[in-house]
Short mmCIF file of N, CA and C in Angstrom, two decimals:
data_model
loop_
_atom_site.label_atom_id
_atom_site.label_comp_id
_atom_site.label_asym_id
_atom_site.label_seq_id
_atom_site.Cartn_x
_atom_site.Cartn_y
_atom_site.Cartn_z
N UNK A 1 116.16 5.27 157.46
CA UNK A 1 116.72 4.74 156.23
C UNK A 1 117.92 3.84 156.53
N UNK A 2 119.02 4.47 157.12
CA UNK A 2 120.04 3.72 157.24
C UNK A 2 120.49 3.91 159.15
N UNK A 3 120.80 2.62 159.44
CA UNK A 3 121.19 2.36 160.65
C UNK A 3 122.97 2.88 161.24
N UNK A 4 123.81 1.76 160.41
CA UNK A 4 124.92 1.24 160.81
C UNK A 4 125.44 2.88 160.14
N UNK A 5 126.15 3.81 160.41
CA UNK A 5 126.48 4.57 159.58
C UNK A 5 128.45 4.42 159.21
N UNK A 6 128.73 3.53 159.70
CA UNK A 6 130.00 3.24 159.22
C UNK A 6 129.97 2.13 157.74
N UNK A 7 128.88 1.54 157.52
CA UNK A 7 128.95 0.70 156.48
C UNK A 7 128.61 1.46 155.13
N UNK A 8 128.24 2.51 155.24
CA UNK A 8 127.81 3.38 153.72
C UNK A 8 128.75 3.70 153.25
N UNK A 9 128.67 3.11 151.72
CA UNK A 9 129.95 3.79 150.87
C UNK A 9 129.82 5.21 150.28
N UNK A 10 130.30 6.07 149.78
CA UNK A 10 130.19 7.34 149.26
C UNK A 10 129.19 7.04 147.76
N UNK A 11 129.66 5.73 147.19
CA UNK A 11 129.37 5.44 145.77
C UNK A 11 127.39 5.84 145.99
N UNK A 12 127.04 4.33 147.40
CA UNK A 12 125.47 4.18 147.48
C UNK A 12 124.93 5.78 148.01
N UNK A 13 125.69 6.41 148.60
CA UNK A 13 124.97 7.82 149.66
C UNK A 13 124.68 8.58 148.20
N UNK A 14 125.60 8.74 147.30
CA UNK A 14 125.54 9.65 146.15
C UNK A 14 124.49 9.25 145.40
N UNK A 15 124.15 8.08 145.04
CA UNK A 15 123.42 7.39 143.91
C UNK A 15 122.00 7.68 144.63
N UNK A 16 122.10 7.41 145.54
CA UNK A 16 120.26 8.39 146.70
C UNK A 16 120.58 9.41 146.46
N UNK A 17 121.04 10.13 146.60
CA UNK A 17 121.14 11.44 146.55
C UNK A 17 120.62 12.25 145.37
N UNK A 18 121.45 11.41 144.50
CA UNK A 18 121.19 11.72 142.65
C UNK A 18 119.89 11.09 142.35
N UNK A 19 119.73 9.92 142.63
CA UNK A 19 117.84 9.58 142.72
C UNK A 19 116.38 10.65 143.20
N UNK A 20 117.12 11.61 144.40
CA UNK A 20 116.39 12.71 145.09
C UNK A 20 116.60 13.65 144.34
N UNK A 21 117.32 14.15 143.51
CA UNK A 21 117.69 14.69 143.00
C UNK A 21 117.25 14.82 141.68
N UNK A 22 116.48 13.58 141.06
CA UNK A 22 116.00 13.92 139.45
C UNK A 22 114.58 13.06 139.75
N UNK A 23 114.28 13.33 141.29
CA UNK A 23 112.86 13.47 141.25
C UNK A 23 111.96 14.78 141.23
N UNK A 24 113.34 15.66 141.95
CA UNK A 24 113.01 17.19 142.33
C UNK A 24 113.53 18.30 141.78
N UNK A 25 114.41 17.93 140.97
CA UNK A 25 115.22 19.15 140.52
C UNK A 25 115.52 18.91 138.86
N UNK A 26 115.82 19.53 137.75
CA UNK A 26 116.03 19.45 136.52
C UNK A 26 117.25 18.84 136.42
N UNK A 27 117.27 18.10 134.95
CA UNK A 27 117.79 17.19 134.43
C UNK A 27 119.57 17.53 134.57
N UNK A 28 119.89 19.30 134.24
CA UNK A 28 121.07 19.73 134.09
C UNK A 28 121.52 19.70 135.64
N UNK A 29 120.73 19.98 136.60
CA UNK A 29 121.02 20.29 138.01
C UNK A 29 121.79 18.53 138.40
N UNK A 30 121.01 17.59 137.81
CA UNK A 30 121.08 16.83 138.28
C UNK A 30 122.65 16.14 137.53
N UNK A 31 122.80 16.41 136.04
CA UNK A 31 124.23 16.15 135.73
C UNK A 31 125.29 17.02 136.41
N UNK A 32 124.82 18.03 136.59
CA UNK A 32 125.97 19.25 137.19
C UNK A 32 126.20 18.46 138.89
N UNK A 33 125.49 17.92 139.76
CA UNK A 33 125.52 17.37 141.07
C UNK A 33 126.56 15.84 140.76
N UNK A 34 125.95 15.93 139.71
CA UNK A 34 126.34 14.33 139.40
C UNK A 34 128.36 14.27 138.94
N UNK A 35 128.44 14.95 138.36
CA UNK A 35 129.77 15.62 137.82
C UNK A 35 130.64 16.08 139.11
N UNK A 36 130.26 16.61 139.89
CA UNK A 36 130.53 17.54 141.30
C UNK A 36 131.28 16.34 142.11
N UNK A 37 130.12 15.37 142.03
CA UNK A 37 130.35 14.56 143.87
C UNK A 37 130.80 13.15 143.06
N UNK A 38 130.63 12.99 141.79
CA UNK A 38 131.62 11.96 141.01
C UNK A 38 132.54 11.99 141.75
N UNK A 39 133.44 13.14 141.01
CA UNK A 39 135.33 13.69 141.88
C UNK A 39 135.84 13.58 142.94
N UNK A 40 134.33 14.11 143.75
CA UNK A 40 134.77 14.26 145.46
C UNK A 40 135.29 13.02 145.50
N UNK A 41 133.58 12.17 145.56
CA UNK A 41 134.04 10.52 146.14
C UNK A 41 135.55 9.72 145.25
N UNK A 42 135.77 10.02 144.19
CA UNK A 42 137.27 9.41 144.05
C UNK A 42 138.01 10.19 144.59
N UNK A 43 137.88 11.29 144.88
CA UNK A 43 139.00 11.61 145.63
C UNK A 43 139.14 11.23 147.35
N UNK A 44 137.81 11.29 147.74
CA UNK A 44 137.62 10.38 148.91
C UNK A 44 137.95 9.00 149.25
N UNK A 45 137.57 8.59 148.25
CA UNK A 45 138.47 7.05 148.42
C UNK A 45 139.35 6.68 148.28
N UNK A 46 140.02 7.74 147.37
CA UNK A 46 141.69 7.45 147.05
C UNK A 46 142.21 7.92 148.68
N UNK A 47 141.80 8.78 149.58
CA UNK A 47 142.31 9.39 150.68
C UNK A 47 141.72 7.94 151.69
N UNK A 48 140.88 7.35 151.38
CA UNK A 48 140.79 6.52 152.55
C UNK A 48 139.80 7.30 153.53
N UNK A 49 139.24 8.36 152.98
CA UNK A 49 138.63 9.08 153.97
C UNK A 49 136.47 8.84 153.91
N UNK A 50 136.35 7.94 155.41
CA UNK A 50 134.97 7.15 154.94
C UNK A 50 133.94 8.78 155.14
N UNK A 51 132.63 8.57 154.78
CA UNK A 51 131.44 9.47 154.37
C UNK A 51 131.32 9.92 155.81
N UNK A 52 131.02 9.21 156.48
CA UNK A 52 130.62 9.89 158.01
C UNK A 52 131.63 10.33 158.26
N UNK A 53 132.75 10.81 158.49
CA UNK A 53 133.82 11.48 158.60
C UNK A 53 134.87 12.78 158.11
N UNK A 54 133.60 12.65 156.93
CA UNK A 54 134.17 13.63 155.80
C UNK A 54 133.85 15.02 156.50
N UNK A 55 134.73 16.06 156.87
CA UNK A 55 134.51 17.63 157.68
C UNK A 55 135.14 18.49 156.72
N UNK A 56 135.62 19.67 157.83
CA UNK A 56 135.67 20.79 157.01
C UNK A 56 137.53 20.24 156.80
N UNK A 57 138.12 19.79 157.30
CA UNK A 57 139.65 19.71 156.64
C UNK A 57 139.43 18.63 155.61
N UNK A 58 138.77 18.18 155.88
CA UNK A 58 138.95 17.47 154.58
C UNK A 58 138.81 18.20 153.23
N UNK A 59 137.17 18.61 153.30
CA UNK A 59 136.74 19.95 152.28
C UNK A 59 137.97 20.83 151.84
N UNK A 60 138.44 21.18 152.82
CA UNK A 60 139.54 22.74 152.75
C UNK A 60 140.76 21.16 152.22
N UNK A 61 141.50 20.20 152.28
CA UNK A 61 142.29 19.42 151.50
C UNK A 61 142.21 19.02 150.12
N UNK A 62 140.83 19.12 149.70
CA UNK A 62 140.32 18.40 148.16
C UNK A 62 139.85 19.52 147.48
N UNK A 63 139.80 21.11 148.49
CA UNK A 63 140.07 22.30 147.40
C UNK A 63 141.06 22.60 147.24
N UNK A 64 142.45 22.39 147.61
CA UNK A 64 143.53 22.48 147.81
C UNK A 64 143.93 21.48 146.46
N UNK A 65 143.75 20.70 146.31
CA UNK A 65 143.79 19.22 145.57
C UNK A 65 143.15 19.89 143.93
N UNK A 66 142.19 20.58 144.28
CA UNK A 66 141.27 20.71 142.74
C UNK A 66 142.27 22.08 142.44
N UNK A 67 142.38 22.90 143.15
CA UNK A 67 143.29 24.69 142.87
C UNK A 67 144.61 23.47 142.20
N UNK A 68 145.38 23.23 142.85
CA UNK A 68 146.88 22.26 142.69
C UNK A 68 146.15 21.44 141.27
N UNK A 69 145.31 20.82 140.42
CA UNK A 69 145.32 20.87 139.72
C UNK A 69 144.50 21.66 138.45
N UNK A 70 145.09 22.79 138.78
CA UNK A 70 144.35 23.96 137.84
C UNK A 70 143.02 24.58 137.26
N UNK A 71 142.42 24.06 138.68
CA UNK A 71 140.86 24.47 138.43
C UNK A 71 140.73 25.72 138.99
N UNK A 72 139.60 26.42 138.50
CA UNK A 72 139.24 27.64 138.69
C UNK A 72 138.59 28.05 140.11
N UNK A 73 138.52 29.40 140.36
CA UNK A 73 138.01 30.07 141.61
C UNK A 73 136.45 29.62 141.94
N UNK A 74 135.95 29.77 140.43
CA UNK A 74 134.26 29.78 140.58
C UNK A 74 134.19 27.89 140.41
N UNK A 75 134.99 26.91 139.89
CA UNK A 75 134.79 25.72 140.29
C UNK A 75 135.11 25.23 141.41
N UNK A 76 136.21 25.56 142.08
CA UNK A 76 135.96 25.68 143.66
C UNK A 76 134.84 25.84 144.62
N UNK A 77 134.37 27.15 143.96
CA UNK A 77 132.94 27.18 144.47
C UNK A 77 132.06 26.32 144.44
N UNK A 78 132.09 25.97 143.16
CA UNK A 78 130.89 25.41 143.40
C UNK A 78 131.09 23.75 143.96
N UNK A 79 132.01 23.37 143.89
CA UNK A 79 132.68 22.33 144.73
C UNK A 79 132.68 21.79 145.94
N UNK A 80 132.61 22.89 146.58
CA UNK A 80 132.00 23.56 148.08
C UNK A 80 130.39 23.13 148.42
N UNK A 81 129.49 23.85 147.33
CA UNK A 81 128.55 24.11 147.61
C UNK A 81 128.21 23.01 147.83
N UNK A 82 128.48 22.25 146.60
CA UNK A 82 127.65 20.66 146.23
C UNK A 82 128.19 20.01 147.31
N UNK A 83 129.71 19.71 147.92
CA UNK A 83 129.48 19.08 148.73
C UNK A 83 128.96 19.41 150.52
N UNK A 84 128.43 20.90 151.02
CA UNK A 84 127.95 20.95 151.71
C UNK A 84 126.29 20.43 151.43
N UNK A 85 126.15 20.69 150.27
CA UNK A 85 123.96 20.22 150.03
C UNK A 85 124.21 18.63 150.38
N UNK A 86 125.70 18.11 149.37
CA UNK A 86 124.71 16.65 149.90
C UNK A 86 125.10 16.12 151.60
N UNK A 87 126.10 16.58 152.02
CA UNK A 87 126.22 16.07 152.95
C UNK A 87 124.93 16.86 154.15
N UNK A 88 124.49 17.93 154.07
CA UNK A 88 123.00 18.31 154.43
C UNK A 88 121.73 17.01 154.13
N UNK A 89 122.16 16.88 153.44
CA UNK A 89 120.91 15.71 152.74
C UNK A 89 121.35 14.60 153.37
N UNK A 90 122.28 14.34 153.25
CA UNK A 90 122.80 12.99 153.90
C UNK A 90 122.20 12.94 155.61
N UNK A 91 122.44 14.24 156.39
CA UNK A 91 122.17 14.44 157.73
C UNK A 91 120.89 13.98 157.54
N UNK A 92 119.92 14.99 156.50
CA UNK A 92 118.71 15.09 157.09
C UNK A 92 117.64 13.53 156.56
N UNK A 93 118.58 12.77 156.17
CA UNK A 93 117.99 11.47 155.58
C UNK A 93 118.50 10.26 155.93
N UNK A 94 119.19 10.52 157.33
CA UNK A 94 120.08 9.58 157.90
C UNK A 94 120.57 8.57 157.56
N UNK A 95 121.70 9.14 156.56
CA UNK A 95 122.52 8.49 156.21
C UNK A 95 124.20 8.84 156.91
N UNK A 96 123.89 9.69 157.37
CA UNK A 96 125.08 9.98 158.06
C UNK A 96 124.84 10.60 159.79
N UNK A 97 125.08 10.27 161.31
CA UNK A 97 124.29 11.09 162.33
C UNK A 97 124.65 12.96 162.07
N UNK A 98 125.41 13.30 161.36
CA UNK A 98 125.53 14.76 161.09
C UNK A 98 126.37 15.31 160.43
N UNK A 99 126.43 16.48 159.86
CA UNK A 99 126.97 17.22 158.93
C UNK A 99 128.24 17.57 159.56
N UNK A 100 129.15 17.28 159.18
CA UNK A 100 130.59 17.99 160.10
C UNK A 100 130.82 19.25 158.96
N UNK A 101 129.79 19.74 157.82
CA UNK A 101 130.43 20.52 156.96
C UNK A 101 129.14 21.88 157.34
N UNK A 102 128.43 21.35 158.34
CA UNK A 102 127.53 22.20 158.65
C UNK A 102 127.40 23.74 158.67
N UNK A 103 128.54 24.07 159.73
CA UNK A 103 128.86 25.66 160.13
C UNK A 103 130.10 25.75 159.13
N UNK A 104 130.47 24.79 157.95
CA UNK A 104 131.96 25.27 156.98
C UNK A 104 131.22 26.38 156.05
N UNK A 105 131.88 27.93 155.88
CA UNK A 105 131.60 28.96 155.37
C UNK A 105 132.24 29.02 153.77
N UNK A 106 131.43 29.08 152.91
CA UNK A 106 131.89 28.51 151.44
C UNK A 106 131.91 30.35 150.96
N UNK A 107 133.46 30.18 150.71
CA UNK A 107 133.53 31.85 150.28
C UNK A 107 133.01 32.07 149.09
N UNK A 108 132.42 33.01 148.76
CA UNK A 108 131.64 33.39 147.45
C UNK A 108 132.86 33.41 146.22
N UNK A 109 132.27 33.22 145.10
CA UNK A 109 133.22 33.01 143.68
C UNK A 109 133.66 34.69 143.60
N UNK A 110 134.55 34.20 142.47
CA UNK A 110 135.00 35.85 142.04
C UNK A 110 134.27 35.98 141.31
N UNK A 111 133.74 37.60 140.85
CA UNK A 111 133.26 38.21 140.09
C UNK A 111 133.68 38.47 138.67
N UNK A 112 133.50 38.00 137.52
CA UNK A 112 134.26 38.14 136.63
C UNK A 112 134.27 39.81 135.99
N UNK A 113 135.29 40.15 135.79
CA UNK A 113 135.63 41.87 135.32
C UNK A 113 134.36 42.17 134.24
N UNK A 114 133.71 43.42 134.42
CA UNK A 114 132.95 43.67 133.43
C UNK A 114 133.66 44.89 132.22
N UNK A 115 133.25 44.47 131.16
CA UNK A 115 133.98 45.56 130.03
C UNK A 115 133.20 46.99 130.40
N UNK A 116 134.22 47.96 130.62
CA UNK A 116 134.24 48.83 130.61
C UNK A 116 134.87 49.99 129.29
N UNK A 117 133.96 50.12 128.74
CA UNK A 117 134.05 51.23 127.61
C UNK A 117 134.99 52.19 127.55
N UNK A 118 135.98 52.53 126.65
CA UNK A 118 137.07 53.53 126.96
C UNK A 118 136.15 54.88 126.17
N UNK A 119 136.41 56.01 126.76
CA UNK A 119 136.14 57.17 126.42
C UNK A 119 135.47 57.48 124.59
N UNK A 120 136.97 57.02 123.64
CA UNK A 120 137.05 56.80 123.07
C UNK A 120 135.61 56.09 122.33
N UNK A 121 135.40 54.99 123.04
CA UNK A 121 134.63 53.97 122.23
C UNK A 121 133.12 54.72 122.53
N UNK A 122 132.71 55.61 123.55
CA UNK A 122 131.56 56.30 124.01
C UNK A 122 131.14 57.28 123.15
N UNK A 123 132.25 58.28 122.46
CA UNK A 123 132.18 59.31 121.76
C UNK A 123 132.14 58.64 119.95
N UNK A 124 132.83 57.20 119.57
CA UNK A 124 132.18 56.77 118.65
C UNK A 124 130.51 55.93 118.39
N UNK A 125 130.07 55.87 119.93
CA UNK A 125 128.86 55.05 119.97
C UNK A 125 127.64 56.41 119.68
N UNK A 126 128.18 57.60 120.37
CA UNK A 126 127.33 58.76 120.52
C UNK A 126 127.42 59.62 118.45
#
């Protein structure tokens, strides 16, 4: 597909990506990907930081970047995820010679608290 891998912008790698993406996967998957790697890449370009180069400090800097402006545990996550799939995709469709986010370990979200019934509320349900 692609040769030169210093000339790809984040904008064209994403827009394939999102093309592969709402050939194979549902419409919401494909706004939710689309929403995800929007952010990254401005935040990538505001850093100056090109696609083939993008690793795990970078990743671990632009979650740092999304927490610092008041995003959540489980959007973190999934922040992570999306940008390890596409840069996977990117490897395996050579657009990039490899994943530097390959072996990066994306810690699982928090669990949100489940309601737990007080005594009280058991002996009015019974």
């Amino acid at each position: 597909m692609y040769t030169d891998f210093t000339s790809i912008s984040w904008e064209e790698a994403v827009r394939s990506f999102l093309i592969h993406l709402k050939a194979v996967r549902a419409h919401k998957t494909v706004l939710f990907y689309s929403v995800q790697l929007g952010q990254l890449t401005q935040w990538a370009e505001q850093n100056k930081i090109p696609l083939v180069s993008f690793g795990k400090r970078h990743l671990d800097e632009y979650l740092v970047y999304r927490l610092d402006a008041g995003r959540s545990q489980t959007t973190l996550h999934h922040d992570a995820v999306c940008a390890k799939a596409f840069m996977k995709w990117c490897q395996r469709n050579d657009v990039i010679p490899r994943s530097l986010l390959a072996d990066y370990e994306v810690r699982d979200a928090p669990t949100p608290p489940k309601y737990m019934p007080s005594e009280q509320d058991i002996r009015s349900l019974l």
